[in-house]
Short mmCIF file of N, CA and C in Angstrom, two decimals:
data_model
loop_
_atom_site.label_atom_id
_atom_site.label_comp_id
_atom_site.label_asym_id
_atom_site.label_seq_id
_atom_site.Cartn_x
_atom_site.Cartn_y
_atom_site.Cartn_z
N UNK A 167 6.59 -52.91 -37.82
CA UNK A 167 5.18 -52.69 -37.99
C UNK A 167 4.78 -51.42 -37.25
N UNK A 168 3.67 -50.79 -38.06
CA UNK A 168 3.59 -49.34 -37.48
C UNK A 168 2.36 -49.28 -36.65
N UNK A 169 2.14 -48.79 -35.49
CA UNK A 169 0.69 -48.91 -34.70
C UNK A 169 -0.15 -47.53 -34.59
N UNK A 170 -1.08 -47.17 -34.88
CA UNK A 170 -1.71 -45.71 -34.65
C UNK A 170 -2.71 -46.04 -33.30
N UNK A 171 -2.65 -44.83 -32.12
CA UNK A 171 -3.69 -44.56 -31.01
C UNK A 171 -3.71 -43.28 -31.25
N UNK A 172 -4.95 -43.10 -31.50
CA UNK A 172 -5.70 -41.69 -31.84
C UNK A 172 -6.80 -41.88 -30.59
N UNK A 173 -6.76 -40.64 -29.80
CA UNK A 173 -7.93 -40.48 -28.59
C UNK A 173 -8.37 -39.10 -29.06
N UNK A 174 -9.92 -39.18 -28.58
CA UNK A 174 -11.01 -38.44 -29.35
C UNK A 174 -11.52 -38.10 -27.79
N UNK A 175 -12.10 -36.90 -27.81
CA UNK A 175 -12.41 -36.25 -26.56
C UNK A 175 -14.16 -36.44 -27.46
N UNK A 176 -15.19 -36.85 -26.79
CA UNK A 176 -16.42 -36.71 -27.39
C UNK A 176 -16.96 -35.11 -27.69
N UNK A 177 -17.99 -35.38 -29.23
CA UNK A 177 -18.29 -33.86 -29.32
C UNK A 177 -19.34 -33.08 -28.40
N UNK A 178 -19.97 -31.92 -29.04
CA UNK A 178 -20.44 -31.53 -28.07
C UNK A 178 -22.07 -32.18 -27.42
N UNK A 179 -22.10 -32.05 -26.32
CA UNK A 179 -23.34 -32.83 -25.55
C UNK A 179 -23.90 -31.85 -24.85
N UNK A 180 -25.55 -31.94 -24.74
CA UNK A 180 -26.46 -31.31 -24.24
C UNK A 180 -26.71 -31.56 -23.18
N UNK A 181 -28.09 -31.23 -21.90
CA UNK A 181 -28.04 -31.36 -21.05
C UNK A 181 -29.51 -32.57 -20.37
N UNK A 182 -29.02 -32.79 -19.45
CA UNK A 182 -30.24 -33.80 -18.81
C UNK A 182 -29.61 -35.51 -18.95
N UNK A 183 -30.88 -35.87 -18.47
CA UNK A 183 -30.78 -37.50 -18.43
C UNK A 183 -29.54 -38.02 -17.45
N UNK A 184 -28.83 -37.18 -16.52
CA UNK A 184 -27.72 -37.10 -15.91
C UNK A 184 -26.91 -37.39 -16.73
N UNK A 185 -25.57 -37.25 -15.82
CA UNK A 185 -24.21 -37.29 -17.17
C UNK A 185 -24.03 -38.32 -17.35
N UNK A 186 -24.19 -39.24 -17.43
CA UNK A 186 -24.01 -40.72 -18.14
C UNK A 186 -24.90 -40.79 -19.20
N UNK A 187 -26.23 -39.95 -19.21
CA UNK A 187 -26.80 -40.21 -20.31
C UNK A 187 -26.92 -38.89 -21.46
N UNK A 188 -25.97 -38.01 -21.24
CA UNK A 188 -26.22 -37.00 -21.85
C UNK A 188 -26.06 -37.20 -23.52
N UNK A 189 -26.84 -36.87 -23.90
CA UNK A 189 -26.72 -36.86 -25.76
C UNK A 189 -26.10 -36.11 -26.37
N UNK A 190 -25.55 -36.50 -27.58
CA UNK A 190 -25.06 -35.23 -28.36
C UNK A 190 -26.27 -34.33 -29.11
N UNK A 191 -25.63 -32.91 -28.90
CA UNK A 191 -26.82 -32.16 -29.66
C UNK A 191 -26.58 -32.49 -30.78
N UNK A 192 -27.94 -31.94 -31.46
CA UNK A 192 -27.75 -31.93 -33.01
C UNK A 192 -26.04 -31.24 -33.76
N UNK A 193 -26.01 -30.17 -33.35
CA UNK A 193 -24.50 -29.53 -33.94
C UNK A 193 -23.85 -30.81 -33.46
N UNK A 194 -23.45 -31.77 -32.45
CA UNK A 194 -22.50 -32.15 -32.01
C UNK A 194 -22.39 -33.69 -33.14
N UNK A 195 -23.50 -34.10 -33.26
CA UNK A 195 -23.23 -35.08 -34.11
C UNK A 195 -23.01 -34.53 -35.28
N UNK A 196 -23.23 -33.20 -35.92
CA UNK A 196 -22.70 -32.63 -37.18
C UNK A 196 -21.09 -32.74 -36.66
N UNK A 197 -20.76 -32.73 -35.95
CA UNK A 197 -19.06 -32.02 -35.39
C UNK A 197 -18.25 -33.32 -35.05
N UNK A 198 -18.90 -34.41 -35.02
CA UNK A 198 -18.76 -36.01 -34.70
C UNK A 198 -18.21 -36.68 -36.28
N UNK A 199 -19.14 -36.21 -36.64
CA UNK A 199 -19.37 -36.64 -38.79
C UNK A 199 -17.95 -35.63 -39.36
N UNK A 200 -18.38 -34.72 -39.14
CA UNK A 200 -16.93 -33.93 -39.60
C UNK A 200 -15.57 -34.47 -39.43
N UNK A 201 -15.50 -34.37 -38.02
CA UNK A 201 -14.29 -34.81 -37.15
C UNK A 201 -14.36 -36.54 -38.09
N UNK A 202 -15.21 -37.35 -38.45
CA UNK A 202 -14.44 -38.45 -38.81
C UNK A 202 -13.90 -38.09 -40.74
N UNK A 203 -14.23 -37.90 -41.60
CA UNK A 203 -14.40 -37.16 -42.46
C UNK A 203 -12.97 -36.56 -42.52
N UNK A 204 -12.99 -34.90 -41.37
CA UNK A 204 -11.13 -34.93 -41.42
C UNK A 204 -10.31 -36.02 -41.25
N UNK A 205 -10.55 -37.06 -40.13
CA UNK A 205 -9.50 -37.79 -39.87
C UNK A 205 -9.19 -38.58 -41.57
N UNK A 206 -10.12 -39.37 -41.90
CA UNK A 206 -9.80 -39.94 -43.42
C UNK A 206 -9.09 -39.46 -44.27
N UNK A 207 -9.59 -37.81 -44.03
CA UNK A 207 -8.91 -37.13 -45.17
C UNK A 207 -7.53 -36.99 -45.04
N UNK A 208 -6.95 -36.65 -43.34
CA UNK A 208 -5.56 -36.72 -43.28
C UNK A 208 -4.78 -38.17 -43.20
N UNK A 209 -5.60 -39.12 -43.49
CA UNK A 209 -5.03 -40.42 -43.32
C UNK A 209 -5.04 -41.23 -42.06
N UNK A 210 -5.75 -40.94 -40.71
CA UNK A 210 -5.52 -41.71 -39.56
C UNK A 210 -6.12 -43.05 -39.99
N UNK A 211 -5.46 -43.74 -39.68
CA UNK A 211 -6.38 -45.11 -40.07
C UNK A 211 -6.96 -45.36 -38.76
N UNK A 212 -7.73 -46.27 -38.84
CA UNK A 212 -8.86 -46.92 -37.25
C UNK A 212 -9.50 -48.07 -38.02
N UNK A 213 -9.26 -49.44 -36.90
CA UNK A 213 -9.74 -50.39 -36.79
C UNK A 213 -10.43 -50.70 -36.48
N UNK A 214 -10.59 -50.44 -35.20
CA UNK A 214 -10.90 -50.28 -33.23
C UNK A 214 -11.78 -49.05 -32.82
N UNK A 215 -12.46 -48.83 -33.01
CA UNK A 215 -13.86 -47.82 -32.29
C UNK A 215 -13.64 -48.36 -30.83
N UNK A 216 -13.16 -48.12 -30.07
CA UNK A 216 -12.86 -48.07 -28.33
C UNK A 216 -14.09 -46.99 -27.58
N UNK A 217 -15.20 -47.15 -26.92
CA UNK A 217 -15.81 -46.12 -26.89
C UNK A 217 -16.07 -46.01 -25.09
N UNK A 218 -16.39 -45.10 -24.43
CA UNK A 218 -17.52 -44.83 -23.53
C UNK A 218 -18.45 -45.54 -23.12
N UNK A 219 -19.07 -45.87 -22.02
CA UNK A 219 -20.67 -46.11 -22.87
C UNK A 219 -21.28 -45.01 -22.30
N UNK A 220 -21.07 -43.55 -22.11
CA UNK A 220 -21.61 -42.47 -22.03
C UNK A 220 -22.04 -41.96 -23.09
N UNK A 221 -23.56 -42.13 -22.99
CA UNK A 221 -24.44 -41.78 -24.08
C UNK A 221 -23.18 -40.80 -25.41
N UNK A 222 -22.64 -39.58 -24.73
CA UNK A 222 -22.14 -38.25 -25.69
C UNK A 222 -20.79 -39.68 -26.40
N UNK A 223 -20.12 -40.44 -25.76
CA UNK A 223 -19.42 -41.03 -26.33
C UNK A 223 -19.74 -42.03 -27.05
N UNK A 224 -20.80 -42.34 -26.84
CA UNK A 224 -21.32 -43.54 -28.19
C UNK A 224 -21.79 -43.08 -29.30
N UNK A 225 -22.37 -41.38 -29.22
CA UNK A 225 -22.95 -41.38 -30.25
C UNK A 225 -21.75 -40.59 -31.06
N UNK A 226 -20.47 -40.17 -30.51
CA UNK A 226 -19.70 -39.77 -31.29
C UNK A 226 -18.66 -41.14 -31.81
N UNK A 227 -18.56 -42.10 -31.21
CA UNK A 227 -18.44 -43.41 -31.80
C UNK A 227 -18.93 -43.78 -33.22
N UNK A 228 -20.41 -43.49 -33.23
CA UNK A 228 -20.95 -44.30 -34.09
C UNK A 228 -21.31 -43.46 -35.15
N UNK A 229 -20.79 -42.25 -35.18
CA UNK A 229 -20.42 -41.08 -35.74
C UNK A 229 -19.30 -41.11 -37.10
N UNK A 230 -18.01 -41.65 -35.91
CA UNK A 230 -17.03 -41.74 -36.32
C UNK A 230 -17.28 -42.70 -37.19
N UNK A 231 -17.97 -44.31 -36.78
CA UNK A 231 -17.82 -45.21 -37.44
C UNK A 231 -18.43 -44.79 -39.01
N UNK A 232 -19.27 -44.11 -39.18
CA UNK A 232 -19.69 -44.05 -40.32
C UNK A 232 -18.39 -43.44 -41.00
N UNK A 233 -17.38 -43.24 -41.27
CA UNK A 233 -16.21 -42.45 -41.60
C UNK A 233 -15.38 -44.03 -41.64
N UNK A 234 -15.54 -45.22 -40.81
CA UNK A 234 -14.98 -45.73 -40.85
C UNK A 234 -15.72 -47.25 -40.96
N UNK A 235 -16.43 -47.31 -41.64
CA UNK A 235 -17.18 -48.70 -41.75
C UNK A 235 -16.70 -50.26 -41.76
N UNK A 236 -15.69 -50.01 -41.84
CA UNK A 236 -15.11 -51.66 -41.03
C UNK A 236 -14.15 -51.45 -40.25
N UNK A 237 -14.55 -50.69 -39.19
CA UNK A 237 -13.76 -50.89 -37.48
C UNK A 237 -14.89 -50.70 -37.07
N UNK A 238 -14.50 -51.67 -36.08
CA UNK A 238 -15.08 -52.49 -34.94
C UNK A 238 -15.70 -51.27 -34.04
N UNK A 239 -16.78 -51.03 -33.39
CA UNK A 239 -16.75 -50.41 -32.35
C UNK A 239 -17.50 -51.32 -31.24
N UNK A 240 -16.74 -51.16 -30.19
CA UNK A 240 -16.63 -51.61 -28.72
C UNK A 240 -17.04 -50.56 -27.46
N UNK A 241 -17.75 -50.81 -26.65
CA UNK A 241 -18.11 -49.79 -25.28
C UNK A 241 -17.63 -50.74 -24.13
N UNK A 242 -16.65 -49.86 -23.86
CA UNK A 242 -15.98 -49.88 -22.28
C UNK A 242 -16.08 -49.11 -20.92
N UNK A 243 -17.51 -49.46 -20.33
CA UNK A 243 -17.84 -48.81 -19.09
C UNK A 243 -16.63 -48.29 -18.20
N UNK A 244 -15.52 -48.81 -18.38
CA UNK A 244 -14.52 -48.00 -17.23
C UNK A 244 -14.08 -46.90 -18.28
N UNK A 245 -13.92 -46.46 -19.38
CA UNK A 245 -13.54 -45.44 -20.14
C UNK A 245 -14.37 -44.41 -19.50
N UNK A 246 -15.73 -44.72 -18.67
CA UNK A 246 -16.53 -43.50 -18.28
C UNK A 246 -15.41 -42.54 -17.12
N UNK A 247 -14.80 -43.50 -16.01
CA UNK A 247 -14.00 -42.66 -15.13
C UNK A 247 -12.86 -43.72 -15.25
N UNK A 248 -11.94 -43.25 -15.74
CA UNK A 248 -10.71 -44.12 -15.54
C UNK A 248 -9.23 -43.21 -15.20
N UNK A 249 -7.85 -43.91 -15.28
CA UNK A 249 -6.82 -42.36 -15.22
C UNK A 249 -6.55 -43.20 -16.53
N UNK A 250 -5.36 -42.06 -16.62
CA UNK A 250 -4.70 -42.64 -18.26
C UNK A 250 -3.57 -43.93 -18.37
N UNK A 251 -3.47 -44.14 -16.71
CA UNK A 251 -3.14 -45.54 -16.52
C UNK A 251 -4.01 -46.75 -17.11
N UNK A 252 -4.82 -46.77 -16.66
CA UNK A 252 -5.99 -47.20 -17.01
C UNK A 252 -6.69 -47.75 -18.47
N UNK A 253 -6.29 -45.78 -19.17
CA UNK A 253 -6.84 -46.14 -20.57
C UNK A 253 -5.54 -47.00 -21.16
N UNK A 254 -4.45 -46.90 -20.86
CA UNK A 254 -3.18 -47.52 -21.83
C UNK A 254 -3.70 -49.01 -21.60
N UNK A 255 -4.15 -49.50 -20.24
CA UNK A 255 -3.93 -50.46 -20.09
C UNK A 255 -5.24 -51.31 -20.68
N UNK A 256 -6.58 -50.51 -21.17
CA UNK A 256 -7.79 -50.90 -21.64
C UNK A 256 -7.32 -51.52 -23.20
N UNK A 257 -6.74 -50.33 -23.31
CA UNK A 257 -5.69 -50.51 -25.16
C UNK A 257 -4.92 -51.50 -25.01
N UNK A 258 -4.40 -51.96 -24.49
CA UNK A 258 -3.66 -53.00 -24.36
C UNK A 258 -4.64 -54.51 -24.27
N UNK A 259 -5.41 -54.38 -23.62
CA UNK A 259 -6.49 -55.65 -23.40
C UNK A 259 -7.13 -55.65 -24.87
N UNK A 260 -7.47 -54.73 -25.50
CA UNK A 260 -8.48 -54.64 -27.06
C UNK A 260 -7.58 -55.16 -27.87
N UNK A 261 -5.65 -54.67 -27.58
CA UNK A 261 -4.65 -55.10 -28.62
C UNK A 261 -5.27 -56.27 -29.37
N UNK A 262 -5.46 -57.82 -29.14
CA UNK A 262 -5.99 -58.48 -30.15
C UNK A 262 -6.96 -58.32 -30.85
N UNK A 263 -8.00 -57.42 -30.78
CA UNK A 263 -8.75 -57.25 -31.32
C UNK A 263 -8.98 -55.59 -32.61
N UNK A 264 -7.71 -55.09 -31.87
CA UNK A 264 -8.12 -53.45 -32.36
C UNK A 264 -7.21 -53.82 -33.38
N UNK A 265 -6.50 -54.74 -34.14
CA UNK A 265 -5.58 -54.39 -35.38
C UNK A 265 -4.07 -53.97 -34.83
N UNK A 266 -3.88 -52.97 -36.20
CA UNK A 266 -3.02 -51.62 -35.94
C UNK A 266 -3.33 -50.47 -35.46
N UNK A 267 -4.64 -50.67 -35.51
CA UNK A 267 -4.59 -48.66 -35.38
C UNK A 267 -6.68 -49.09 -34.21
N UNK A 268 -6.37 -48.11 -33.35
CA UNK A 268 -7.20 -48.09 -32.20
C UNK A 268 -7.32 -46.88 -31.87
N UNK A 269 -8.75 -46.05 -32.13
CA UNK A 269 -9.10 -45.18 -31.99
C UNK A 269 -10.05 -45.27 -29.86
N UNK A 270 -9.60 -44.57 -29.64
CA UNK A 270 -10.83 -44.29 -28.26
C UNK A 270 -11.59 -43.25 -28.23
N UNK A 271 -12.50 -43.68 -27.50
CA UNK A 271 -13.51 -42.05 -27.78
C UNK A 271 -14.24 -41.74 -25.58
N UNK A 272 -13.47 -40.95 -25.36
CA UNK A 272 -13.20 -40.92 -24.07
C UNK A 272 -13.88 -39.24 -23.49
N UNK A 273 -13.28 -38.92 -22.62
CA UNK A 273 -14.00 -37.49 -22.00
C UNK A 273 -12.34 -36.75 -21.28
N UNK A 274 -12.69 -35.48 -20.94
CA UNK A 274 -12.16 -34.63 -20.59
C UNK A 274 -11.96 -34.90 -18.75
N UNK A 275 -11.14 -34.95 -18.52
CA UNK A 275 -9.97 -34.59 -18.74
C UNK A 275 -8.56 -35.85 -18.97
N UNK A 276 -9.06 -36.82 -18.66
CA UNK A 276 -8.55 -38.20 -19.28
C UNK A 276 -7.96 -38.02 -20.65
N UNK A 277 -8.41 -37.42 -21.35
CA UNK A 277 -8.24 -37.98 -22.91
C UNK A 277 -6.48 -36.92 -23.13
N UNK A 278 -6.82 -35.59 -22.70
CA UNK A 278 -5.62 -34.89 -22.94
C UNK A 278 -4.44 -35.36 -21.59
N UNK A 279 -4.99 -35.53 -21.12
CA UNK A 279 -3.92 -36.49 -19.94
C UNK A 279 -3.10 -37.44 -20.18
N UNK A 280 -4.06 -38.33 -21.07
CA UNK A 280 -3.62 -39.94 -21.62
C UNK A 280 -2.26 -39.91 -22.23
N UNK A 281 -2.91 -38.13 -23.41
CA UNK A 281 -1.96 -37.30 -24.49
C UNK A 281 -0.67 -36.97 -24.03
N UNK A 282 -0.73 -36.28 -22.97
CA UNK A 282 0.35 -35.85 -22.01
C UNK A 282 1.05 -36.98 -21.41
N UNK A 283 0.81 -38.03 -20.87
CA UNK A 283 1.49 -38.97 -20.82
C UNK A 283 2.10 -39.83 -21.73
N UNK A 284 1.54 -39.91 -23.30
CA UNK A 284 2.18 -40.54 -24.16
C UNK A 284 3.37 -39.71 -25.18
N UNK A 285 3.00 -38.73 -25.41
CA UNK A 285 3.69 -37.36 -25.96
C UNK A 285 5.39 -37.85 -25.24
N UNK A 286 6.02 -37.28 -26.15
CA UNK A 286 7.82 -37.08 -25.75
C UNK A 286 7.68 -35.50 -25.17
N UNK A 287 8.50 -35.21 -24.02
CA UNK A 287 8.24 -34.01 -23.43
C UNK A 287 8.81 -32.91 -24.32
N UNK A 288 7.89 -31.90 -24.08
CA UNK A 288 7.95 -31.01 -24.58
C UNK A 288 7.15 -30.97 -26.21
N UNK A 289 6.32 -31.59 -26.01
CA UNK A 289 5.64 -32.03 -27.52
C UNK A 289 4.46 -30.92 -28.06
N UNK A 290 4.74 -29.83 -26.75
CA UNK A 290 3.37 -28.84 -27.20
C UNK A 290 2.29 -29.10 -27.19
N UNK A 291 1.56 -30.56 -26.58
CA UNK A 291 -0.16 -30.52 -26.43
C UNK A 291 -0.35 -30.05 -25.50
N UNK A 292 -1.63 -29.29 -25.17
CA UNK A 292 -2.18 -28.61 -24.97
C UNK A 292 -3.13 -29.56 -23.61
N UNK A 293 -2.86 -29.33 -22.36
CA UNK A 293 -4.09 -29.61 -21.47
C UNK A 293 -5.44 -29.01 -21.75
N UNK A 294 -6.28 -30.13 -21.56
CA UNK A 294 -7.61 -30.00 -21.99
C UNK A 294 -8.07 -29.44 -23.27
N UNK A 295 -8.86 -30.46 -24.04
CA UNK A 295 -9.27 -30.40 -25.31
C UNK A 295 -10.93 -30.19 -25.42
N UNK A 296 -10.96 -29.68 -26.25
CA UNK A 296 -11.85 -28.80 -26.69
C UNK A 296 -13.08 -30.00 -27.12
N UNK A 297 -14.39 -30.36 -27.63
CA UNK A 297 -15.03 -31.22 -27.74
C UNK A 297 -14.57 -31.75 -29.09
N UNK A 298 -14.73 -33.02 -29.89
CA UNK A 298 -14.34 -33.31 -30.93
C UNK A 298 -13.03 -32.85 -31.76
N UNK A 299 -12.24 -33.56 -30.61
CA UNK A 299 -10.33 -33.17 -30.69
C UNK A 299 -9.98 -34.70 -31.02
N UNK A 300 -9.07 -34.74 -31.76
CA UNK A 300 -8.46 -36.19 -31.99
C UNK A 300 -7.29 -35.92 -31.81
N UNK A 301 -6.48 -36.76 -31.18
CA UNK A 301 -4.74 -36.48 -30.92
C UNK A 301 -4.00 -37.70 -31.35
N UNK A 302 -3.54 -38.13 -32.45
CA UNK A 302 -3.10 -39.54 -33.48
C UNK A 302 -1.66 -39.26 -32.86
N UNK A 303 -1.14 -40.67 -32.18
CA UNK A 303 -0.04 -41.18 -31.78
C UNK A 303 0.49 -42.35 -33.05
N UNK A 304 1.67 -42.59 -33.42
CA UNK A 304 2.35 -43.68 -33.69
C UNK A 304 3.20 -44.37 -32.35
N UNK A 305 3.07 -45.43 -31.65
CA UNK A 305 3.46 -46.32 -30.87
C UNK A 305 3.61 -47.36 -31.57
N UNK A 306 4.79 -47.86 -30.39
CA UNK A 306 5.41 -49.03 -30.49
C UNK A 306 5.47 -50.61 -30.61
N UNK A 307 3.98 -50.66 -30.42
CA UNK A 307 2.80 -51.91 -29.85
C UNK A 307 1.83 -50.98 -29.24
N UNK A 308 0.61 -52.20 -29.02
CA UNK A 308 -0.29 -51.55 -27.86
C UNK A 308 -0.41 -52.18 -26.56
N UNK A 309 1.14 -53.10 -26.63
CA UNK A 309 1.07 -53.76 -24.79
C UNK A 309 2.50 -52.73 -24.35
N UNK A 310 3.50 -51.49 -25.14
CA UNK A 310 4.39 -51.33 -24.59
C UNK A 310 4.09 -49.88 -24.52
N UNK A 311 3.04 -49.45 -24.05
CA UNK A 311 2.34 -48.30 -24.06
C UNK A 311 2.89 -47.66 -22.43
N UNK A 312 3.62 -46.97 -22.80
CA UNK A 312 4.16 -45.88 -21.46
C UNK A 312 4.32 -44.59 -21.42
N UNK A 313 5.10 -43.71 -20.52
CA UNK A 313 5.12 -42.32 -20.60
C UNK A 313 6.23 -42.25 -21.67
N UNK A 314 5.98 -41.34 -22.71
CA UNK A 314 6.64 -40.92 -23.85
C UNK A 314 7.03 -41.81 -24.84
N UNK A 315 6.44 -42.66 -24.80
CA UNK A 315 6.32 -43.63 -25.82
C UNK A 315 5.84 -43.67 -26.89
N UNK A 316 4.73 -42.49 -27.33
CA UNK A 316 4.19 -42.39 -28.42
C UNK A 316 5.07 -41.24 -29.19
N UNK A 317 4.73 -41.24 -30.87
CA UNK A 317 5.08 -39.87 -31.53
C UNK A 317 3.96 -39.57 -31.84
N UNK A 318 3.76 -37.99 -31.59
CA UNK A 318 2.83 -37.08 -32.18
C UNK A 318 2.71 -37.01 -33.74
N UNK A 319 1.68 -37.76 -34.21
CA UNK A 319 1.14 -37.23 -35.72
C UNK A 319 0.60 -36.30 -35.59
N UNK A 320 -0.25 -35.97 -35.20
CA UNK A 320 -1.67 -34.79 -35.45
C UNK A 320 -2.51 -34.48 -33.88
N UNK A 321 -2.63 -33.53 -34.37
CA UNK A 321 -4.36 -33.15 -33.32
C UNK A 321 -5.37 -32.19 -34.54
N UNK A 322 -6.35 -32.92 -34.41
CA UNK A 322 -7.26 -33.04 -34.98
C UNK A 322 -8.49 -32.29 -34.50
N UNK A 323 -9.20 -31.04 -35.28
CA UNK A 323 -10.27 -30.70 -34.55
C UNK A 323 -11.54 -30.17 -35.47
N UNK A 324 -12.91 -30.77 -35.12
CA UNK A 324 -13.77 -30.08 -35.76
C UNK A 324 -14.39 -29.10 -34.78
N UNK A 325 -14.83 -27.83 -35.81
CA UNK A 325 -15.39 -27.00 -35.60
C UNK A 325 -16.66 -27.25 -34.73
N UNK A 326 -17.13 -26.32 -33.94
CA UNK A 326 -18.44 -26.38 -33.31
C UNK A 326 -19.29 -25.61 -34.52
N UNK A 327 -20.36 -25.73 -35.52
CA UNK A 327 -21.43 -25.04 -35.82
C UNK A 327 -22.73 -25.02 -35.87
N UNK A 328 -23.35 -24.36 -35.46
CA UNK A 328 -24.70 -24.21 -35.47
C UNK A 328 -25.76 -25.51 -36.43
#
């Protein structure tokens, strides 16, 4: 059986309301909608909406979900500051619930970290991702989630536009 973890760096977010409540700008939820839109088009599947509950990550959640109308989306207050210990091990707790395929929608610098830890070395990702980046793993399960355990499908990115 085949498992997909795709982690999503949230798009772009404006300023105020402190950073827990920052919103996505208008472009950013255009760049949220896109970004789910590509993923379909290249095939990531998602069950599991895994989110933030930082305002910029819910609303690129619920973004995504429209791209994906029957997965689940879920907000996980420790996704706000966690390590990528952490996130494997959040994915692992959702496992009954996320399906096969478990998307997260997380922040910088966690999300390309998570990447870097699941990646086989030398896999070419890139520290720190850009806003509305998706990086689609095939793993093994989502309880045997370790360093280099995943294969690189894709990284995924929408454009910033006006």
């Amino acid at each position: 059986m085949s498992y997909v973890l795709t982690l999503v760096r949230h798009a772009q977010a404006g300023y105020g309301r402190g950073d827990h409540g920052r919103p996505l700008t208008s472009a950013g939820v255009r760049q949220a909608r896109e970004l789910g839109a590509l993923l379909v088009k290249e095939g990531v599947e998602v069950e599991l909406i895994l989110h933030s509950t930082a305002a910029r990550a819910t609303q690129t959640a619920q973004q995504l979900g429209r791209a994906y109308p029957d997965a689940q989306l879920l907000a996980e207050d420790e996704l706000y500051h966690c390590s990528p210990e952490q996130l494997l091990r959040l994915v692992s707790e959702y496992a009954p619930v996320g399906g096969n395929a478990i998307l997260v929608v997380g922040h910088e610098p966690i999300i390309s970290m998570t990447a870097q830890l699941l990646a086989p070395k030398n896999a070419g990702l890139p520290y720190g991702v850009s806003t509305a980046t998706a990086i689609a793993f095939k793993v093994p399960g989502f309880n045997a989630l370790s360093g280099g355990s995943g294969k690189l499908t894709g990284v995924f990115h929408a454009p910033l536009r006006a």
